[in-house]
Coordinates of C-alpha atoms and ligand atoms in Angstrom, one line a residue:
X836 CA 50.4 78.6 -17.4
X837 CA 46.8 76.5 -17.3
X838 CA 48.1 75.4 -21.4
X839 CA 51.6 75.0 -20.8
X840 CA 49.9 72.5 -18.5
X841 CA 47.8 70.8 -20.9
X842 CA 50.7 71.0 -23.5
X843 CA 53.2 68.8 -21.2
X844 CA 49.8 66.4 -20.5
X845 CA 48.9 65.8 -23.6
X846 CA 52.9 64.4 -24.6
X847 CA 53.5 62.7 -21.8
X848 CA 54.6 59.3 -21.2
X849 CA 50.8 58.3 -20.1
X850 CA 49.4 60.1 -22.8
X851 CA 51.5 58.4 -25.4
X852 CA 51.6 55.1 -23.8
X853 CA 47.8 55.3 -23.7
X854 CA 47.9 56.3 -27.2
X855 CA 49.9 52.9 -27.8
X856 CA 47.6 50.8 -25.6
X857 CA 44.5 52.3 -28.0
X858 CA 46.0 51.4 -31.3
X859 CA 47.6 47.6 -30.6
X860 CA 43.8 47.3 -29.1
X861 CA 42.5 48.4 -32.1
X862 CA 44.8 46.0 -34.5
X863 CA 43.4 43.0 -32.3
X864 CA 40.5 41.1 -34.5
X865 CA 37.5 41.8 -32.3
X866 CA 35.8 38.3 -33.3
X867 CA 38.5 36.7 -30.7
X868 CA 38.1 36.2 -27.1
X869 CA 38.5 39.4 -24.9
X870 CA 41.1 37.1 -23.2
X871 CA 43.1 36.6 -26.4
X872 CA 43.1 39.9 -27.2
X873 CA 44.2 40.8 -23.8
X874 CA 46.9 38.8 -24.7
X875 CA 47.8 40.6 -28.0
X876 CA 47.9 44.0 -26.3
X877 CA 50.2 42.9 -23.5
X878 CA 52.5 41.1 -25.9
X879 CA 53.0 43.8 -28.1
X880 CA 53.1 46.1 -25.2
X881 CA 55.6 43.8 -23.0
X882 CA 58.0 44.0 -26.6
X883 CA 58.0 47.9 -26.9
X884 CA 58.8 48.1 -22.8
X885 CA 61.7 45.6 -23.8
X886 CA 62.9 48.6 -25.8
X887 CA 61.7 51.9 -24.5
X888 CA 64.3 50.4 -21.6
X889 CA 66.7 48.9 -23.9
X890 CA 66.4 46.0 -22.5
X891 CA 65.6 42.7 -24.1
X892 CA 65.7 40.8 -20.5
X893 CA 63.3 43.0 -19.2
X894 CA 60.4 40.6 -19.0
X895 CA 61.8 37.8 -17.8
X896 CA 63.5 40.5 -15.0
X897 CA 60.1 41.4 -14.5
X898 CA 58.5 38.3 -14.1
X899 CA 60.6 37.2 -11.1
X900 CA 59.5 40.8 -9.5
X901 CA 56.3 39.5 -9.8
X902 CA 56.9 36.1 -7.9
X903 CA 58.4 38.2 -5.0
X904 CA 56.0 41.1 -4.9
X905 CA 53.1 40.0 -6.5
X906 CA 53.3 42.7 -9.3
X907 CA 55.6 44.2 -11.7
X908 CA 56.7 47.7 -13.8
X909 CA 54.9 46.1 -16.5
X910 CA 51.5 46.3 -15.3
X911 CA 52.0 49.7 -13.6
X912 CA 53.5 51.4 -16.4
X913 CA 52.8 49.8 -19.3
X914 CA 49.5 48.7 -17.9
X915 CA 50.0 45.0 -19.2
X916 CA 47.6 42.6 -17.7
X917 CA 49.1 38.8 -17.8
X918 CA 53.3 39.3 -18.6
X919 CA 53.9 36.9 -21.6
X920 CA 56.0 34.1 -22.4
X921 CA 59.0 34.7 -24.6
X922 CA 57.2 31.8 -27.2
X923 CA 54.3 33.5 -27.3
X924 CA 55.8 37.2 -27.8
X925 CA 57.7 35.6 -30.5
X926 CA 54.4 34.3 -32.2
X927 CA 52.0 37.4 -31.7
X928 CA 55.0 39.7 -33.0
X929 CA 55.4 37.7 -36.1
X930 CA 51.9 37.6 -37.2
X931 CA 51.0 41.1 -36.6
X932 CA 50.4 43.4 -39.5
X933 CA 53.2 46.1 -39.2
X934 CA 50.9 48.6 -41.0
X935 CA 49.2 48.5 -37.4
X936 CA 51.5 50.7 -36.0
X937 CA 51.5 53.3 -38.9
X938 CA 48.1 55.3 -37.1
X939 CA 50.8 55.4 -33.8
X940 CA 53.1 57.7 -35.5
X941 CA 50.9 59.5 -37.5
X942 CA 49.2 60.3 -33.7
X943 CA 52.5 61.3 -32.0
X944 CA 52.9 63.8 -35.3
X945 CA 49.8 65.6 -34.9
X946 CA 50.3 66.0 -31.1
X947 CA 53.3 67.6 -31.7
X948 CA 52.1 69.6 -34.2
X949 CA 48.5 70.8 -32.0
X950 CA 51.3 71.8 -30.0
X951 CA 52.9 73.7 -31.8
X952 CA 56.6 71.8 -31.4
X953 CA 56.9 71.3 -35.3
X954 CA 56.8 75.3 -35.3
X955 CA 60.4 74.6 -34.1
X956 CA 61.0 72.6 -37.1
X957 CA 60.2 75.0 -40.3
X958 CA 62.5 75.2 -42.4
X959 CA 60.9 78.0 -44.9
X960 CA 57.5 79.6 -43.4
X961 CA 54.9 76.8 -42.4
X962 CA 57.4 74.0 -44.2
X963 CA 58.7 70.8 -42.2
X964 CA 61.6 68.5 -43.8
X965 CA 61.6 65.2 -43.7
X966 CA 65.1 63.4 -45.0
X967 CA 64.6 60.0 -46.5
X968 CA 67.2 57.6 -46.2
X969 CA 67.6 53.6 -46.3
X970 CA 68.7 51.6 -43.3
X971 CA 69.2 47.8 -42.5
X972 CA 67.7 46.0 -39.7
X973 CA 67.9 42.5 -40.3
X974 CA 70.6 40.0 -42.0
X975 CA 71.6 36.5 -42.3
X976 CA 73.7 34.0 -44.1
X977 CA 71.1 31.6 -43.7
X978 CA 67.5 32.4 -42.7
X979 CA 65.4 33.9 -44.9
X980 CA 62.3 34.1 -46.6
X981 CA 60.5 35.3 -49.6
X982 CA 60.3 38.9 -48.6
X983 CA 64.2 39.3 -48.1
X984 CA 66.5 41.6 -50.1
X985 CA 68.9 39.1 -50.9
X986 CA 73.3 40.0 -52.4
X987 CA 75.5 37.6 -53.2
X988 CA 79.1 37.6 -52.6
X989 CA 82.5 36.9 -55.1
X990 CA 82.8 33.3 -53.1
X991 CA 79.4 32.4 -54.2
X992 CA 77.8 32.6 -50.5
X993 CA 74.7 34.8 -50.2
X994 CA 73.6 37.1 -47.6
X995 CA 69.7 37.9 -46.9
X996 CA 68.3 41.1 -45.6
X997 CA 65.5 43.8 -44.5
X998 CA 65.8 47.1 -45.1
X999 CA 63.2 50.0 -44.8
X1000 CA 62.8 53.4 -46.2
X1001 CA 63.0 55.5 -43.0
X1002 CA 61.9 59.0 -43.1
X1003 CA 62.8 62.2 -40.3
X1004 CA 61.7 65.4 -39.5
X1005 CA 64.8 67.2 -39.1
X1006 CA 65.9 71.2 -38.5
X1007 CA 69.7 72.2 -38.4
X1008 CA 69.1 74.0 -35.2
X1009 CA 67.3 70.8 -33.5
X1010 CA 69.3 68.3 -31.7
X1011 CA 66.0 65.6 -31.6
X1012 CA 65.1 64.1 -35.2
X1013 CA 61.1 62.8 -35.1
X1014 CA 61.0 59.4 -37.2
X1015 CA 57.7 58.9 -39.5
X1016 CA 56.2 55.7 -40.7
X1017 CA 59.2 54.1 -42.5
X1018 CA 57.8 52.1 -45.7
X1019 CA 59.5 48.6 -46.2
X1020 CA 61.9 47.7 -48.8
X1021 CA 61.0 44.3 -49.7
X1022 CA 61.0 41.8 -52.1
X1023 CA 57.6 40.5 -53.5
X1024 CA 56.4 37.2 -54.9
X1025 CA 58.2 36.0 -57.8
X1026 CA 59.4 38.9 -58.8
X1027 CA 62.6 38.6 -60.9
X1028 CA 64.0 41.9 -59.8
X1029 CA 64.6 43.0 -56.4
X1030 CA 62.8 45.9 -54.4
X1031 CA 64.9 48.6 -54.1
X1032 CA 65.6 52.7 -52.3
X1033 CA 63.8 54.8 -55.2
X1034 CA 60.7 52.2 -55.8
X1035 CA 60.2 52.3 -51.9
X1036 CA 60.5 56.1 -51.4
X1037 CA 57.8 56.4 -54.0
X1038 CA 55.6 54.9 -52.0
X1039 CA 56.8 56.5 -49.2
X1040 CA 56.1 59.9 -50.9
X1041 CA 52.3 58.0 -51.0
X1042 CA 52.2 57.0 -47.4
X1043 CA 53.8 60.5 -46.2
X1044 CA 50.9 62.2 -48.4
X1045 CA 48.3 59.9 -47.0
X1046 CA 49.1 60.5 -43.4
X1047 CA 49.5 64.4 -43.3
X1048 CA 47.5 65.9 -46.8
X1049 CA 47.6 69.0 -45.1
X1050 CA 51.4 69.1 -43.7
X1051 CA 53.4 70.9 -46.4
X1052 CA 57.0 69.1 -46.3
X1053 CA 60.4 69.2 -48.1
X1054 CA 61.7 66.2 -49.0
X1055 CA 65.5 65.5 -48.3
X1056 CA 67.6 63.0 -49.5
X1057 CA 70.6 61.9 -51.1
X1058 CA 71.9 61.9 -54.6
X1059 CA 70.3 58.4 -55.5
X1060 CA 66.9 60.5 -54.7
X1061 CA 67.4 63.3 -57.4
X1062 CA 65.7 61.6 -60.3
X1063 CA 63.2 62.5 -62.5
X1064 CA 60.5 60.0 -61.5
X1065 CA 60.6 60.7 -57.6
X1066 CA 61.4 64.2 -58.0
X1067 CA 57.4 64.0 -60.1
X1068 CA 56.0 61.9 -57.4
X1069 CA 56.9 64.7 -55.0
X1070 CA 55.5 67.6 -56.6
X1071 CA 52.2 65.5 -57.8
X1072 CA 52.0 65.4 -54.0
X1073 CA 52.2 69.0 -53.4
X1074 CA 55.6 68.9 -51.7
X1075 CA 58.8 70.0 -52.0
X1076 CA 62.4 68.5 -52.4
X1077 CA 65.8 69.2 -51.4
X1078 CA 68.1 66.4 -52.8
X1079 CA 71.4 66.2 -52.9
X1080 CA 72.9 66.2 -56.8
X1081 CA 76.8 65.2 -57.7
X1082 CA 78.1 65.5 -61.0
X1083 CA 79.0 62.3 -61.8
X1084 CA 74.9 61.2 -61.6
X1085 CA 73.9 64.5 -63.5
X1086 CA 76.7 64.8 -66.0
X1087 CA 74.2 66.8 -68.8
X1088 CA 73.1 69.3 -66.1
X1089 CA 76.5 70.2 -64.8
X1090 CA 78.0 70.6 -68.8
X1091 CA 75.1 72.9 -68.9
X1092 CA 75.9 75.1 -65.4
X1093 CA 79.7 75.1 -67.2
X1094 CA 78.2 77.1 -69.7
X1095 CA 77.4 80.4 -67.7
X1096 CA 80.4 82.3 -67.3
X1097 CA 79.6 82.9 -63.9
X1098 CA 76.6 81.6 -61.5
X1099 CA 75.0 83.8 -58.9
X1100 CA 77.4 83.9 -55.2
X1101 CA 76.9 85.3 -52.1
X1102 CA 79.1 84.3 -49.0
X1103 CA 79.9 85.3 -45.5
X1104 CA 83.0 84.7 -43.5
X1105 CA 82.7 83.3 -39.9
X1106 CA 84.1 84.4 -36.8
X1107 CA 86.5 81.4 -37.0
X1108 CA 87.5 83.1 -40.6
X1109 CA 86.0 80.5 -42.7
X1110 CA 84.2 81.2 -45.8
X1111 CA 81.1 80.2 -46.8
X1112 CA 80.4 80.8 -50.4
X1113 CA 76.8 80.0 -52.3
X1114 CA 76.2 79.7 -55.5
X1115 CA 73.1 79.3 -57.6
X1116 CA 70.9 79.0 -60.5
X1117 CA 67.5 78.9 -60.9
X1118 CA 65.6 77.1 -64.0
X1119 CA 67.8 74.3 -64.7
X1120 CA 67.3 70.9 -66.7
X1121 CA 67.5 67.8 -64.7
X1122 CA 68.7 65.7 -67.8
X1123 CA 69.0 66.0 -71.2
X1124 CA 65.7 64.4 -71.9
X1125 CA 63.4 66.2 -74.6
X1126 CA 60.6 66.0 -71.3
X1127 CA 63.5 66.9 -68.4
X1128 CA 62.1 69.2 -65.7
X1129 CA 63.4 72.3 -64.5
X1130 CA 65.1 72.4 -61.4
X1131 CA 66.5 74.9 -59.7
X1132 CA 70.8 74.1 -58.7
X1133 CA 72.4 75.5 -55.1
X1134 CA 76.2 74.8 -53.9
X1135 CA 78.2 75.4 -50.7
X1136 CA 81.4 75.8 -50.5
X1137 CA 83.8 75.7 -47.2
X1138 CA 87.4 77.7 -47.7
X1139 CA 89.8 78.2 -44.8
X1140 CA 91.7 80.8 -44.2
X1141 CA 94.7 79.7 -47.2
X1142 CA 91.6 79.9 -49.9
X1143 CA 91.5 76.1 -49.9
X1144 CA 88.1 74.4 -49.9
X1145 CA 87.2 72.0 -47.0
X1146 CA 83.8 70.8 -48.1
X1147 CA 81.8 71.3 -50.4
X1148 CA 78.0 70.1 -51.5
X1149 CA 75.2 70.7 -53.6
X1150 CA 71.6 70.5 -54.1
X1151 CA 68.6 70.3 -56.5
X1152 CA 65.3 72.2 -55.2
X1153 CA 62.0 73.3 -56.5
X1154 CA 62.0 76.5 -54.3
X1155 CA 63.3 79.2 -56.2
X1156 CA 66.9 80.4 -55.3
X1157 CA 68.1 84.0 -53.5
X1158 CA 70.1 85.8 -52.4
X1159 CA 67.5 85.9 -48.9
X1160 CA 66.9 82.1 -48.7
X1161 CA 69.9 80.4 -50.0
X1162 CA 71.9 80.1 -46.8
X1163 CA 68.7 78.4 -45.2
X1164 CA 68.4 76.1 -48.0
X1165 CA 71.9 75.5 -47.6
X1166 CA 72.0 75.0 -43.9
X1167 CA 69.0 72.7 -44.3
X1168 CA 70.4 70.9 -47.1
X1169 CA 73.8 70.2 -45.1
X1170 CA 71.9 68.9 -42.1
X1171 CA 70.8 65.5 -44.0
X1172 CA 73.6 63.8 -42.0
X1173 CA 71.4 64.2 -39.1
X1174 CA 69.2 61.0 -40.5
X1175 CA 72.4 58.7 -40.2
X1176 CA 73.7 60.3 -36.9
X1177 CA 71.7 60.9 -35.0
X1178 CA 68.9 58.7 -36.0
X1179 CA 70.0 55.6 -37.4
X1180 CA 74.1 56.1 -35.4
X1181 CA 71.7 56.0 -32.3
X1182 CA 69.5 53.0 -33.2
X1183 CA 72.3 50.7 -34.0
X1184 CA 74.8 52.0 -31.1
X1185 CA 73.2 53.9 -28.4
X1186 CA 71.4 50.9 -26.9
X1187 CA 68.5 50.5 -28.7
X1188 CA 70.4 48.1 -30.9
X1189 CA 68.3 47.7 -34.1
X1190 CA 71.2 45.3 -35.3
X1191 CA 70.8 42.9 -32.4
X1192 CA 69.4 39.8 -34.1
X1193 CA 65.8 39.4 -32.2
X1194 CA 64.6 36.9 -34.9
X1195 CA 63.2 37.1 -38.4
X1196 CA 60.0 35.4 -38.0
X1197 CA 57.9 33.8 -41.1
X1198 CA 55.9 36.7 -41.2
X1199 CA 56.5 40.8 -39.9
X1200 CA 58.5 39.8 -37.0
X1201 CA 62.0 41.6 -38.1
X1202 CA 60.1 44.9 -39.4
X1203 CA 58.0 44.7 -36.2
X1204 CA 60.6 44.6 -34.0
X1205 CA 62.2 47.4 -36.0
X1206 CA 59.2 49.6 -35.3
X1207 CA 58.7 48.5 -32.0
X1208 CA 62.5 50.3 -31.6
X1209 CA 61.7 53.0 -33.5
X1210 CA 58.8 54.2 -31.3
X1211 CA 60.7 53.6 -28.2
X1212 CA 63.1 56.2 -29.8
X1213 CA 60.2 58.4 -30.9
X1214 CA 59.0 58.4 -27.2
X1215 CA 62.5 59.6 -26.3
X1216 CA 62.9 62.1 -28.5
X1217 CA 59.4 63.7 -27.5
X1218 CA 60.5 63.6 -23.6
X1219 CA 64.2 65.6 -24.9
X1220 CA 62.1 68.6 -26.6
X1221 CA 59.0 69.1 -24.6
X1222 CA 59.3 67.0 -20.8
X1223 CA 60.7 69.0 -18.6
X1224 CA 61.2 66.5 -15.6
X1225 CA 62.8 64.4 -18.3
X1226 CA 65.0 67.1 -19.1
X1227 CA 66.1 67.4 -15.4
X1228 CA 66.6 63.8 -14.9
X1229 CA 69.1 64.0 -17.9
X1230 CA 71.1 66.2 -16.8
X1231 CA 71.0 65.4 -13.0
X1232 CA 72.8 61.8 -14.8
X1233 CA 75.4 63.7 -16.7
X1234 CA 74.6 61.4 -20.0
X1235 CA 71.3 59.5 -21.4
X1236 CA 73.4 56.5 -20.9
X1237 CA 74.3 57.0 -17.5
X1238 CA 70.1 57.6 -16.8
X1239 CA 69.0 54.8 -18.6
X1240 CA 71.4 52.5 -16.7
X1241 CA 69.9 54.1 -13.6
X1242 CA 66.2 53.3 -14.5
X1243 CA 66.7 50.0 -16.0
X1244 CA 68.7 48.6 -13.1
X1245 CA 65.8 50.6 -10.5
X1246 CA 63.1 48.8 -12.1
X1247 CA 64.8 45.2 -11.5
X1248 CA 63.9 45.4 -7.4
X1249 CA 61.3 48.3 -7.1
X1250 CA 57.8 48.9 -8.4
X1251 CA 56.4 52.1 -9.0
X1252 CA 53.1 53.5 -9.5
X1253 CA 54.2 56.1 -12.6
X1254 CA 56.8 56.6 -14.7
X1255 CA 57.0 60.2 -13.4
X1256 CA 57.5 58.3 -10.2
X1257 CA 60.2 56.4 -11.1
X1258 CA 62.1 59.6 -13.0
X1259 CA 61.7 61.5 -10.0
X1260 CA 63.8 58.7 -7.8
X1261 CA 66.6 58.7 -10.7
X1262 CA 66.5 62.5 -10.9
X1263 CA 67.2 62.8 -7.2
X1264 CA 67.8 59.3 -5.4
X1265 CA 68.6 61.5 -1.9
X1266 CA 65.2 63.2 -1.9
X1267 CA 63.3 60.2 -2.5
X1268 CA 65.2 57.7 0.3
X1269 CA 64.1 60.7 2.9
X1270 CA 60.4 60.9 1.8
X1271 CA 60.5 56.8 2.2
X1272 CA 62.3 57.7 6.0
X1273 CA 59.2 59.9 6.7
X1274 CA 56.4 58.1 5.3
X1275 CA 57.3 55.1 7.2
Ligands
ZN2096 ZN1 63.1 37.8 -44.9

């Protein structure tokens, strides 16, 4: 019981605040004042409150508690010192190095994993996946800068954009995805061609490597992902892949598969009678290139009751293929989608709202802000698979978006001590009105 303790302590929202508060402390330059960097740490801490509420008033709602009460959420919670100005948020955001926040998630990772919740998450003995994907987070038809990703249309008008490479470790069975140090897609100086997906998930690859040398991962991704060069980078890395692979983007290998008169099957039918038919072969060439590597080729197919198929995908691994692992393969092949619902779906429309135009800066501002989001999500998705009392609160609401209108709207008029404080009073407003009764 005494560790189940601990476990819960070391993931809570202290604990990972405090973990925040350590690392924007450590991304001030020490030569400056203690005063401005003070400054820096409340600023960047004021900005992820803003979104771990989902609420970009939040500080200005806050600032008024302050004038009536003579303190604010802010400094209990969050423990921020002085609540900024919007014009100075703006102007500490923008200059701050977004690679500052990298040691954050690579923090909330190995928490998770000294306690044993990525155990949850292997997909093959003692193997996480992580699903790369690309994601938006900033456009305009007029600001921009030299960084932005830049399209222009038929009528001659051009649009500017940020976009990262965002990677998540994923498990079919798991409802929560845990979001990683996303690596920027982003155009350099005077550069003719544009940054793109593949260049930026190599250096993902790098950065994943870098953070976690000892983590042993499966990359998963989609079809754009299953080329020769990436697929190298992974396995120079000692990891393993899982990308999607269509026939129209690997015409040579499929001619090839044609040529077996039959492929390896195995299938199962459902209690709903659907079938679920594998196939596979193991030792195939990517490309037709006199250097092509060998991969090893899975499909899935869906059939309904009439024999028609209803979906159907397939794959490119390094793990060899059987008949004992291919449904797992399979199952964590198909559960890619989980990146764009129920990562970046919930971003962009479950109030965190990573499209909302916050400003693009003239440095980091737009990515910061993205990662500022991102965490906030990260610290939510932590509470939903190890906080109990969050857990509770939830369902008490009937929805997350019922509970977050709750808190937010709490936090405009009252001030409390903890965040467990404050969950408490939205898990159970009834209880907490008596114990006011009483005290008083
Ligand atoms: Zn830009």
């Amino acid at each position: 019981m005494a560790s189940r303790i601990q476990e819960k302590k070391h993931l809570s929202f202290n604990s990972l605040r405090k973990s925040l508060s350590q690392h924007i402390n450590a991304s001030t330059d020490s030569r400056k004042s203690s005063a401005s960097q003070y400054a820096h740490h409340d600023v960047v801490m004021s900005g992820f409150a803003c979104m771990y509420f989902q609420d970009p008033s939040l500080v200005q709602f806050q600032q008024r508690l302050e004038t009536s009460r003579g303190r604010n959420n802010l400094q209990t919670l969050f423990n921020v010192h002085q609540t900024p100005k919007e014009s100075q948020m703006r102007e500490i955001l923008d200059n701050l190095s977004s690679e500052s926040f990298a040691p954050v998630f690579k923090d909330f990772h190995e928490k998770l994993r000294r306690h044993l919740h990525l155990k949850e998450y292997e997909i093959l003995p003692n193997i996480i996946m992580c699903v790369i994907d690309g994601v938006q987070h900033y456009s305009s038809k007029s600001i921009s800068c030299k960084c932005c990703l830049h399209k222009t249309h038929k009528n001659g008008d051009k649009t500017y954009y940020h976009s990262v490479l965002q990677g998540a470790i994923m498990h079919p069975d798991k409802r929560q995805v845990l979001p990683v140090m996303p690596e920027a897609i982003k155009n350099g100086d005077g550069k003719e061609k544009q940054d793109c997906e593949i260049n930026a998930a190599k250096r993902f690859v790098n950065r994943l490597y870098k953070a976690h040398p000892r983590q042993k991962f499966i990359l998963g991704g989609d079809s754009l992902m299953s080329r020769q060069p990436l697929i190298e980078d992974v396995l120079n890395k000692n990891m393993h892949y899982l990308f999607v692979a269509k026939p129209t983007d690997h015409v040579y290998m499929y001619e090839w598969l044609e040529a077996f008169p039959e492929l390896p099957t195995t299938e199962y039918v459902d209690e709903k009678g659907k079938t679920h038919r594998f196939y596979w072969q193991n030792n195939v060439p990517l490309n037709g290139g006199a250097d092509a590597i060998k991969v090893n080729y899975l499909e899935y197919q869906q059939i309904d009751e009439s024999g028609k198929v209803t979906f159907k995908n397939s794959w490119v691994t390094d793990i060899e293929i059987t008949d004992k692992n291919i449904i797992k393969l399979a199952k964590a092949g198909r559960c890619r989608w989980k990146i764009e619902n129920e990562c970046f779906n919930t971003l962009k429309n479950q109030g965190y709202n990573i499209n909302h135009n916050y400003g693009h800066g003239k440095e980091n501002l737009s990515f910061n802000v993205y990662l500022l989001i991102l965490l906030a999500f990260y610290f939510h998705q932590i509470f939903e698979l190890t906080d109990g009392a969050y857990q509770v609160c939830r369902k008490r609401n009937g929805s997350k978006r019922y509970m977050w209108e709750q808190l937010r709207s709490i936090i405009t008029f009252a001030v409390f001590e903890t965040w467990n404080e404050l969950l408490a009073v939205v898990t159970d407003p009834d209880e907490f009105e008596s114990s006011i009764i009483k005290k008083s």
